[in-house]
PDB file of C-alpha atoms in Angstrom:
ATOM      1  CA  MET A1215       0.000   0.000   0.000  1.00  0.00           C
ATOM      2  CA  LEU A1216       1.201   3.461  -0.770  1.00  0.00           C
ATOM      3  CA  VAL A1217       1.076   6.286   1.706  1.00  0.00           C
ATOM      4  CA  CYS A1218      -2.082   7.596   0.012  1.00  0.00           C
ATOM      5  CA  GLY A1219      -3.956   4.363   0.701  1.00  0.00           C
ATOM      6  CA  ILE A1220      -3.974   3.146  -2.924  1.00  0.00           C
ATOM      7  CA  GLU A1221      -2.469  -0.198  -3.890  1.00  0.00           C
ATOM      8  CA  VAL A1222       0.710  -0.149  -6.018  1.00  0.00           C
ATOM      9  CA  VAL A1223       0.402  -0.727  -9.784  1.00  0.00           C
ATOM     10  CA  ILE A1224       3.573  -1.523 -11.760  1.00  0.00           C
ATOM     11  CA  PRO A1225       3.841   0.181 -15.191  1.00  0.00           C
ATOM     12  CA  THR A1226       3.964  -3.222 -16.902  1.00  0.00           C
ATOM     13  CA  GLU A1227       0.589  -4.054 -15.378  1.00  0.00           C
ATOM     14  CA  VAL A1228      -0.885  -1.037 -17.120  1.00  0.00           C
ATOM     15  CA  GLU A1229       0.445  -2.211 -20.517  1.00  0.00           C
ATOM     16  CA  ILE A1230      -0.280  -5.923 -19.999  1.00  0.00           C
ATOM     17  CA  PRO A1231      -3.126  -6.146 -17.511  1.00  0.00           C
ATOM     18  CA  SER A1232      -2.850  -8.709 -14.750  1.00  0.00           C
ATOM     19  CA  LEU A1233      -5.808 -10.467 -13.146  1.00  0.00           C
ATOM     20  CA  ARG A1234      -5.993  -7.849 -10.381  1.00  0.00           C
ATOM     21  CA  ILE A1235      -6.191  -4.967 -12.883  1.00  0.00           C
ATOM     22  CA  ILE A1236      -8.835  -6.808 -14.897  1.00  0.00           C
ATOM     23  CA  GLN A1237     -10.969  -7.304 -11.819  1.00  0.00           C
ATOM     24  CA  GLU A1238     -10.658  -3.623 -10.987  1.00  0.00           C
ATOM     25  CA  ALA A1239     -11.586  -2.659 -14.552  1.00  0.00           C
ATOM     26  CA  GLU A1240     -14.462  -5.175 -14.408  1.00  0.00           C
ATOM     27  CA  LEU A1241     -13.637  -6.912 -17.695  1.00  0.00           C
ATOM     28  CA  ASP A1242     -15.138 -10.328 -18.273  1.00  0.00           C
ATOM     29  CA  ASN A1243     -13.061 -13.368 -19.229  1.00  0.00           C
ATOM     30  CA  SER A1244     -13.857 -13.334 -22.948  1.00  0.00           C
ATOM     31  CA  GLU A1245     -12.787  -9.690 -23.345  1.00  0.00           C
ATOM     32  CA  TRP A1246      -9.617 -10.354 -21.366  1.00  0.00           C
ATOM     33  CA  VAL A1247      -8.716 -13.395 -23.500  1.00  0.00           C
ATOM     34  CA  LYS A1248      -9.418 -11.413 -26.667  1.00  0.00           C
ATOM     35  CA  SER A1249      -7.231  -8.464 -25.596  1.00  0.00           C
ATOM     36  CA  ARG A1250      -4.432 -10.814 -24.486  1.00  0.00           C
ATOM     37  CA  TYR A1251      -4.540 -12.634 -27.847  1.00  0.00           C
ATOM     38  CA  GLU A1252      -4.365  -9.318 -29.731  1.00  0.00           C
ATOM     39  CA  GLN A1253      -1.355  -8.242 -27.676  1.00  0.00           C
ATOM     40  CA  LEU A1254       0.415 -11.544 -28.366  1.00  0.00           C
ATOM     41  CA  ALA A1255      -0.286 -11.166 -32.085  1.00  0.00           C
ATOM     42  CA  LEU A1256       1.304  -7.696 -32.048  1.00  0.00           C
ATOM     43  CA  ILE A1257       4.522  -8.904 -30.372  1.00  0.00           C
ATOM     44  CA  ASP A1258       5.898 -10.496 -33.572  1.00  0.00           C
ATOM     45  CA  GLY A1259       5.278  -7.306 -35.524  1.00  0.00           C
ATOM     46  CA  LYS A1260       6.973  -5.191 -32.885  1.00  0.00           C
ATOM     47  CA  ARG A1261       9.938  -7.582 -32.792  1.00  0.00           C
ATOM     48  CA  MET A1262      10.340  -7.444 -36.585  1.00  0.00           C
ATOM     49  CA  ASN A1263      10.063  -3.657 -36.472  1.00  0.00           C
ATOM     50  CA  ALA A1264      12.843  -3.501 -33.871  1.00  0.00           C
ATOM     51  CA  VAL A1265      15.076  -5.816 -35.931  1.00  0.00           C
ATOM     52  CA  CYS A1266      14.551  -3.699 -39.056  1.00  0.00           C
ATOM     53  CA  HIS A1267      15.360  -0.491 -37.177  1.00  0.00           C
ATOM     54  CA  GLY A1268      18.507  -2.114 -35.762  1.00  0.00           C
ATOM     55  CA  GLN A1269      19.673  -3.161 -39.222  1.00  0.00           C
ATOM     56  CA  LEU A1270      18.973   0.274 -40.670  1.00  0.00           C
ATOM     57  CA  TYR A1271      20.963   1.876 -37.855  1.00  0.00           C
ATOM     58  CA  GLN A1272      23.902  -0.474 -38.425  1.00  0.00           C
ATOM     59  CA  ASN A1273      23.859   0.279 -42.167  1.00  0.00           C
ATOM     60  CA  ARG A1274      23.834   4.039 -41.507  1.00  0.00           C
ATOM     61  CA  MET A1275      26.759   3.742 -39.100  1.00  0.00           C
ATOM     62  CA  ALA A1276      28.714   1.563 -41.552  1.00  0.00           C
ATOM     63  CA  ARG A1277      28.169   4.076 -44.372  1.00  0.00           C
ATOM     64  CA  ALA A1278      29.290   6.952 -42.147  1.00  0.00           C
ATOM     65  CA  PHE A1279      32.422   5.024 -41.155  1.00  0.00           C
ATOM     66  CA  ILE A1280      33.301   3.898 -44.690  1.00  0.00           C
ATOM     67  CA  LYS A1281      32.861   7.466 -45.954  1.00  0.00           C
ATOM     68  CA  ARG A1282      35.780   8.598 -43.780  1.00  0.00           C
ATOM     69  CA  VAL A1283      38.096   5.656 -44.525  1.00  0.00           C
ATOM     70  CA  LYS A1284      40.885   6.497 -46.914  1.00  0.00           C
ATOM     71  CA  PRO A1285      42.053   3.321 -48.654  1.00  0.00           C
ATOM     72  CA  ARG A1286      45.803   2.948 -48.872  1.00  0.00           C
ATOM     73  CA  GLN A1287      47.311   1.209 -51.862  1.00  0.00           C
ATOM     74  CA  PHE A1288      50.776  -0.275 -51.629  1.00  0.00           C
ATOM     75  CA  ALA A1289      52.861  -1.818 -54.393  1.00  0.00           C
ATOM     76  CA  PRO A1290      55.909  -4.081 -54.148  1.00  0.00           C
ATOM     77  CA  GLY A1291      59.096  -2.056 -53.978  1.00  0.00           C
ATOM     78  CA  GLN A1292      57.648   0.960 -52.167  1.00  0.00           C
ATOM     79  CA  LEU A1293      59.385   2.241 -49.049  1.00  0.00           C
ATOM     80  CA  VAL A1294      57.391   2.298 -45.814  1.00  0.00           C
ATOM     81  CA  LEU A1295      57.881   3.024 -42.128  1.00  0.00           C
ATOM     82  CA  LYS A1296      56.605   0.512 -39.555  1.00  0.00           C
ATOM     83  CA  LYS A1297      54.896   1.602 -36.349  1.00  0.00           C
ATOM     84  CA  ILE A1298      56.711   0.740 -33.111  1.00  0.00           C
ATOM     85  CA  PHE A1299      54.284  -0.993 -30.760  1.00  0.00           C
ATOM     86  CA  ARG A1300      54.371  -0.296 -27.030  1.00  0.00           C
ATOM     87  CA  HIS A1301      55.240  -3.900 -26.173  1.00  0.00           C
ATOM     88  CA  GLN A1302      58.364  -3.889 -28.361  1.00  0.00           C
ATOM     89  CA  ASP A1303      61.840  -3.348 -26.975  1.00  0.00           C
ATOM     90  CA  GLU A1304      62.345  -0.301 -29.206  1.00  0.00           C
ATOM     91  CA  ALA A1305      59.607   1.579 -27.329  1.00  0.00           C
ATOM     92  CA  LYS A1306      61.675   2.947 -24.455  1.00  0.00           C
ATOM     93  CA  GLY A1307      59.632   5.842 -23.237  1.00  0.00           C
ATOM     94  CA  LYS A1308      57.839   9.032 -23.953  1.00  0.00           C
ATOM     95  CA  PHE A1309      60.458  10.595 -26.221  1.00  0.00           C
ATOM     96  CA  SER A1310      61.400   7.514 -28.254  1.00  0.00           C
ATOM     97  CA  PRO A1311      60.484   7.487 -31.970  1.00  0.00           C
ATOM     98  CA  ASN A1312      57.109   6.068 -33.006  1.00  0.00           C
ATOM     99  CA  TRP A1313      58.204   4.693 -36.393  1.00  0.00           C
ATOM    100  CA  GLN A1314      61.101   2.527 -37.504  1.00  0.00           C
ATOM    101  CA  GLY A1315      62.466   1.772 -40.912  1.00  0.00           C
ATOM    102  CA  PRO A1316      62.494   2.329 -43.846  1.00  0.00           C
ATOM    103  CA  TYR A1317      61.415  -1.084 -45.096  1.00  0.00           C
ATOM    104  CA  MET A1318      60.506  -2.234 -48.557  1.00  0.00           C
ATOM    105  CA  VAL A1319      57.145  -3.796 -49.436  1.00  0.00           C
ATOM    106  CA  HIS A1320      57.974  -7.357 -50.528  1.00  0.00           C
ATOM    107  CA  ARG A1321      54.430  -8.607 -51.283  1.00  0.00           C
ATOM    108  CA  VAL A1322      50.910  -7.214 -51.029  1.00  0.00           C
ATOM    109  CA  LEU A1323      48.485  -9.797 -49.641  1.00  0.00           C
ATOM    110  CA  THR A1324      44.691  -9.764 -49.686  1.00  0.00           C
ATOM    111  CA  GLY A1325      42.759  -8.007 -46.957  1.00  0.00           C
ATOM    112  CA  GLY A1326      45.279  -5.185 -46.524  1.00  0.00           C
ATOM    113  CA  ALA A1327      48.244  -7.235 -45.301  1.00  0.00           C
ATOM    114  CA  LEU A1328      51.810  -6.624 -46.391  1.00  0.00           C
ATOM    115  CA  THR A1329      54.979  -8.660 -46.271  1.00  0.00           C
ATOM    116  CA  LEU A1330      57.913  -6.372 -45.586  1.00  0.00           C
ATOM    117  CA  ALA A1331      61.565  -6.793 -46.443  1.00  0.00           C
ATOM    118  CA  GLU A1332      64.584  -5.062 -45.026  1.00  0.00           C
ATOM    119  CA  MET A1333      66.637  -2.832 -47.267  1.00  0.00           C
ATOM    120  CA  ASN A1334      69.157  -5.624 -47.901  1.00  0.00           C
ATOM    121  CA  GLY A1335      66.355  -7.789 -49.383  1.00  0.00           C
ATOM    122  CA  LYS A1336      65.732 -10.180 -46.473  1.00  0.00           C
ATOM    123  CA  ALA A1337      61.944 -10.720 -46.280  1.00  0.00           C
ATOM    124  CA  TRP A1338      60.097 -11.005 -42.975  1.00  0.00           C
ATOM    125  CA  PRO A1339      58.154 -14.226 -42.466  1.00  0.00           C
ATOM    126  CA  LYS A1340      55.150 -12.578 -40.768  1.00  0.00           C
ATOM    127  CA  PRO A1341      52.815 -10.235 -42.637  1.00  0.00           C
ATOM    128  CA  ILE A1342      51.802  -6.901 -41.115  1.00  0.00           C
ATOM    129  CA  ASN A1343      48.557  -4.976 -41.384  1.00  0.00           C
ATOM    130  CA  SER A1344      48.686  -2.034 -43.774  1.00  0.00           C
ATOM    131  CA  ASP A1345      47.216   0.187 -41.034  1.00  0.00           C
ATOM    132  CA  GLU A1346      50.468  -0.169 -39.102  1.00  0.00           C
ATOM    133  CA  VAL A1347      52.696   1.221 -41.858  1.00  0.00           C
ATOM    134  CA  LYS A1348      52.919   4.524 -43.687  1.00  0.00           C
ATOM    135  CA  ARG A1349      54.629   5.601 -46.879  1.00  0.00           C
ATOM    136  CA  TYR A1350      58.214   6.800 -46.642  1.00  0.00           C
ATOM    137  CA  TYR A1351      59.111   9.544 -49.098  1.00  0.00           C
ATOM    138  CA  VAL A1352      62.757  10.101 -49.931  1.00  0.00           C
TER     139      VAL A1352
END
């Protein structure tokens, strides 16, 4: 009971009436069953509507992201600098350089991966993501 002397009604009971709310509203059983069946029939439509809105939102966000992406094309023989990651030994603090190299692009793989080679021609066995390198201009 509330302070005012009225019994508590949860907001979900207003949307989907419980037996107590039906008795207070003085609905008979047939009307209650009919309204409950109509509400259950609407659930699938609401669910499909929510799925469609979610997909539309994801498509809008993907288009906005792809609009800002600048594709980078690399060709074998180009010179690049490789980013120094924080877990590498070369990263020794705040004032250490962020890039190392230059390296030569040995092969361009699918999906934006590159195989780098040192300047003497020795190729690295592991490919690297093209996001982690940048062009080196002489």
